[in-house]
Amino acid sequence: MACDKDAPVADKHPVGNFMWSVAVGSPLISFIVHRKKVGAEFVVILIGINMLLNLGDKLLIGSLDWNQYPLLKIPVFLGYWLARICVMGKAGAWRMRIDAPKYDAEEFRHKEKIAIIVGLIYSVLVMTVDVMEAMR
């Protein structure tokens, strides 16, 4: 049905193909805000994906000599965050469609706005800490 172009708009899930609260915030923030509609599996799977992304980040950071290539710090840092945002946003939307297939669009948008605002504040704090650590 997702590929059916003649399907009514009402049949489409309000999350669409990308979940901003998971992408710019965290699975935990999104889970807390949407907790009445999603189960624990939502947050467990998304935290697992996030942990794999963090492991990849740690392996990348450990594999390069940053003193030899200092100009790579910023592009690698930005590339990691862009990849993380893309993967987590797509994964969040995928899980939301599975866990809450009949989510009311108005309720979803209202709760998603709250989750995005809290998530942006959280992400700014995390990025600030990451930048400060990278500058050491």
PDB file of N, CA and C in Angstrom, residues 65-108:
ATOM      1  N   ASP A  65      45.238   9.135  12.948  1.00  0.00           N
ATOM      2  CA  ASP A  65      46.128   9.957  13.764  1.00  0.00           C
ATOM      3  C   ASP A  65      45.724  11.414  13.542  1.00  0.00           C
ATOM      4  N   TRP A  66      44.951  11.951  14.465  1.00  0.00           N
ATOM      5  CA  TRP A  66      44.395  13.282  14.307  1.00  0.00           C
ATOM      6  C   TRP A  66      45.465  14.368  14.358  1.00  0.00           C
ATOM      7  N   ASN A  67      46.610  14.076  14.971  1.00  0.00           N
ATOM      8  CA  ASN A  67      47.705  15.051  14.976  1.00  0.00           C
ATOM      9  C   ASN A  67      48.337  15.167  13.601  1.00  0.00           C
ATOM     10  N   GLN A  68      48.339  14.065  12.852  1.00  0.00           N
ATOM     11  CA  GLN A  68      48.907  14.062  11.511  1.00  0.00           C
ATOM     12  C   GLN A  68      47.931  14.670  10.500  1.00  0.00           C
ATOM     13  N   TYR A  69      46.609  14.493  10.747  1.00  0.00           N
ATOM     14  CA  TYR A  69      45.584  14.995   9.829  1.00  0.00           C
ATOM     15  C   TYR A  69      44.585  15.906  10.559  1.00  0.00           C
ATOM     16  N   PRO A  70      45.030  17.038  11.082  1.00  0.00           N
ATOM     17  CA  PRO A  70      44.115  17.891  11.873  1.00  0.00           C
ATOM     18  C   PRO A  70      42.974  18.496  11.057  1.00  0.00           C
ATOM     19  N   LEU A  71      43.185  18.663   9.749  1.00  0.00           N
ATOM     20  CA  LEU A  71      42.132  19.256   8.920  1.00  0.00           C
ATOM     21  C   LEU A  71      40.968  18.302   8.679  1.00  0.00           C
ATOM     22  N   LEU A  72      41.150  17.028   9.002  1.00  0.00           N
ATOM     23  CA  LEU A  72      40.076  16.055   8.822  1.00  0.00           C
ATOM     24  C   LEU A  72      39.082  16.054   9.977  1.00  0.00           C
ATOM     25  N   LYS A  73      39.437  16.649  11.102  1.00  0.00           N
ATOM     26  CA  LYS A  73      38.569  16.594  12.280  1.00  0.00           C
ATOM     27  C   LYS A  73      37.166  17.123  11.993  1.00  0.00           C
ATOM     28  N   ILE A  74      37.083  18.301  11.445  1.00  0.00           N
ATOM     29  CA  ILE A  74      35.765  18.917  11.235  1.00  0.00           C
ATOM     30  C   ILE A  74      34.952  18.175  10.175  1.00  0.00           C
ATOM     31  N   PRO A  75      35.517  17.837   8.988  1.00  0.00           N
ATOM     32  CA  PRO A  75      34.708  17.094   8.012  1.00  0.00           C
ATOM     33  C   PRO A  75      34.262  15.718   8.527  1.00  0.00           C
ATOM     34  N   VAL A  76      35.131  15.041   9.260  1.00  0.00           N
ATOM     35  CA  VAL A  76      34.757  13.732   9.807  1.00  0.00           C
ATOM     36  C   VAL A  76      33.654  13.904  10.840  1.00  0.00           C
ATOM     37  N   PHE A  77      33.798  14.885  11.703  1.00  0.00           N
ATOM     38  CA  PHE A  77      32.787  15.167  12.718  1.00  0.00           C
ATOM     39  C   PHE A  77      31.435  15.488  12.069  1.00  0.00           C
ATOM     40  N   LEU A  78      31.431  16.379  11.080  1.00  0.00           N
ATOM     41  CA  LEU A  78      30.187  16.748  10.407  1.00  0.00           C
ATOM     42  C   LEU A  78      29.600  15.579   9.611  1.00  0.00           C
ATOM     43  N   GLY A  79      30.458  14.812   8.977  1.00  0.00           N
ATOM     44  CA  GLY A  79      30.012  13.634   8.233  1.00  0.00           C
ATOM     45  C   GLY A  79      29.354  12.602   9.134  1.00  0.00           C
ATOM     46  N   TYR A  80      29.941  12.393  10.300  1.00  0.00           N
ATOM     47  CA  TYR A  80      29.361  11.451  11.255  1.00  0.00           C
ATOM     48  C   TYR A  80      27.981  11.940  11.688  1.00  0.00           C
ATOM     49  N   TRP A  81      27.859  13.207  12.043  1.00  0.00           N
ATOM     50  CA  TRP A  81      26.566  13.707  12.501  1.00  0.00           C
ATOM     51  C   TRP A  81      25.522  13.692  11.391  1.00  0.00           C
ATOM     52  N   LEU A  82      25.911  13.985  10.168  1.00  0.00           N
ATOM     53  CA  LEU A  82      24.977  13.920   9.045  1.00  0.00           C
ATOM     54  C   LEU A  82      24.510  12.485   8.817  1.00  0.00           C
ATOM     55  N   ALA A  83      25.435  11.538   8.826  1.00  0.00           N
ATOM     56  CA  ALA A  83      25.073  10.127   8.660  1.00  0.00           C
ATOM     57  C   ALA A  83      24.167   9.660   9.795  1.00  0.00           C
ATOM     58  N   ARG A  84      24.496  10.067  11.013  1.00  0.00           N
ATOM     59  CA  ARG A  84      23.696   9.676  12.170  1.00  0.00           C
ATOM     60  C   ARG A  84      22.275  10.213  12.049  1.00  0.00           C
ATOM     61  N   ILE A  85      22.142  11.478  11.659  1.00  0.00           N
ATOM     62  CA  ILE A  85      20.823  12.090  11.506  1.00  0.00           C
ATOM     63  C   ILE A  85      20.007  11.349  10.445  1.00  0.00           C
ATOM     64  N   CYS A  86      20.616  11.047   9.313  1.00  0.00           N
ATOM     65  CA  CYS A  86      19.912  10.347   8.233  1.00  0.00           C
ATOM     66  C   CYS A  86      19.465   8.947   8.649  1.00  0.00           C
ATOM     67  N   VAL A  87      20.370   8.188   9.212  1.00  0.00           N
ATOM     68  CA  VAL A  87      20.052   6.810   9.605  1.00  0.00           C
ATOM     69  C   VAL A  87      18.998   6.787  10.713  1.00  0.00           C
ATOM     70  N   MET A  88      19.176   7.609  11.725  1.00  0.00           N
ATOM     71  CA  MET A  88      18.243   7.590  12.852  1.00  0.00           C
ATOM     72  C   MET A  88      16.857   8.107  12.439  1.00  0.00           C
ATOM     73  N   GLY A  89      16.789   9.100  11.585  1.00  0.00           N
ATOM     74  CA  GLY A  89      15.502   9.608  11.116  1.00  0.00           C
ATOM     75  C   GLY A  89      14.716   8.584  10.325  1.00  0.00           C
ATOM     76  N   LYS A  90      15.424   7.873   9.435  1.00  0.00           N
ATOM     77  CA  LYS A  90      14.768   6.819   8.648  1.00  0.00           C
ATOM     78  C   LYS A  90      14.348   5.650   9.537  1.00  0.00           C
ATOM     79  N   ALA A  91      15.225   5.245  10.462  1.00  0.00           N
ATOM     80  CA  ALA A  91      14.909   4.129  11.355  1.00  0.00           C
ATOM     81  C   ALA A  91      13.747   4.478  12.283  1.00  0.00           C
ATOM     82  N   GLY A  92      13.711   5.709  12.769  1.00  0.00           N
ATOM     83  CA  GLY A  92      12.616   6.135  13.632  1.00  0.00           C
ATOM     84  C   GLY A  92      11.272   6.087  12.913  1.00  0.00           C
ATOM     85  N   ALA A  93      11.239   6.556  11.683  1.00  0.00           N
ATOM     86  CA  ALA A  93       9.994   6.522  10.902  1.00  0.00           C
ATOM     87  C   ALA A  93       9.563   5.082  10.642  1.00  0.00           C
ATOM     88  N   TRP A  94      10.521   4.232  10.320  1.00  0.00           N
ATOM     89  CA  TRP A  94      10.233   2.812  10.080  1.00  0.00           C
ATOM     90  C   TRP A  94       9.595   2.177  11.312  1.00  0.00           C
ATOM     91  N   ARG A  95      10.204   2.406  12.491  1.00  0.00           N
ATOM     92  CA  ARG A  95       9.666   1.822  13.726  1.00  0.00           C
ATOM     93  C   ARG A  95       8.324   2.433  14.102  1.00  0.00           C
ATOM     94  N   MET A  96       8.138   3.726  13.884  1.00  0.00           N
ATOM     95  CA  MET A  96       6.871   4.374  14.233  1.00  0.00           C
ATOM     96  C   MET A  96       5.731   3.812  13.397  1.00  0.00           C
ATOM     97  N   ARG A  97       5.983   3.587  12.109  1.00  0.00           N
ATOM     98  CA  ARG A  97       4.933   3.008  11.261  1.00  0.00           C
ATOM     99  C   ARG A  97       4.566   1.605  11.723  1.00  0.00           C
ATOM    100  N   ILE A  98       5.529   0.868  12.247  1.00  0.00           N
ATOM    101  CA  ILE A  98       5.262  -0.490  12.739  1.00  0.00           C
ATOM    102  C   ILE A  98       4.561  -0.453  14.095  1.00  0.00           C
ATOM    103  N   ASP A  99       5.066   0.364  15.015  1.00  0.00           N
ATOM    104  CA  ASP A  99       4.562   0.372  16.384  1.00  0.00           C
ATOM    105  C   ASP A  99       3.254   1.134  16.562  1.00  0.00           C
ATOM    106  N   ALA A 100       3.004   2.135  15.769  1.00  0.00           N
ATOM    107  CA  ALA A 100       1.785   2.947  15.906  1.00  0.00           C
ATOM    108  C   ALA A 100       1.171   3.200  14.530  1.00  0.00           C
ATOM    109  N   PRO A 101       0.655   2.150  13.892  1.00  0.00           N
ATOM    110  CA  PRO A 101       0.148   2.316  12.527  1.00  0.00           C
ATOM    111  C   PRO A 101      -1.078   3.227  12.410  1.00  0.00           C
ATOM    112  N   LYS A 102      -1.819   3.402  13.475  1.00  0.00           N
ATOM    113  CA  LYS A 102      -3.047   4.209  13.421  1.00  0.00           C
ATOM    114  C   LYS A 102      -2.922   5.503  14.231  1.00  0.00           C
ATOM    115  N   TYR A 103      -1.728   6.051  14.271  1.00  0.00           N
ATOM    116  CA  TYR A 103      -1.467   7.274  15.044  1.00  0.00           C
ATOM    117  C   TYR A 103      -2.246   8.432  14.426  1.00  0.00           C
ATOM    118  N   ASP A 104      -3.015   9.135  15.231  1.00  0.00           N
ATOM    119  CA  ASP A 104      -3.757  10.305  14.780  1.00  0.00           C
ATOM    120  C   ASP A 104      -2.763  11.384  14.319  1.00  0.00           C
ATOM    121  N   ALA A 105      -2.981  11.912  13.134  1.00  0.00           N
ATOM    122  CA  ALA A 105      -2.030  12.855  12.538  1.00  0.00           C
ATOM    123  C   ALA A 105      -1.864  14.119  13.374  1.00  0.00           C
ATOM    124  N   GLU A 106      -2.946  14.674  13.868  1.00  0.00           N
ATOM    125  CA  GLU A 106      -2.853  15.906  14.658  1.00  0.00           C
ATOM    126  C   GLU A 106      -2.116  15.665  15.976  1.00  0.00           C
ATOM    127  N   GLU A 107      -2.436  14.569  16.637  1.00  0.00           N
ATOM    128  CA  GLU A 107      -1.764  14.229  17.891  1.00  0.00           C
ATOM    129  C   GLU A 107      -0.282  13.968  17.647  1.00  0.00           C
ATOM    130  N   PHE A 108       0.037  13.250  16.564  1.00  0.00           N
ATOM    131  CA  PHE A 108       1.429  12.965  16.232  1.00  0.00           C
ATOM    132  C   PHE A 108       2.213  14.254  16.016  1.00  0.00           C
TER     133      PHE A 108
END
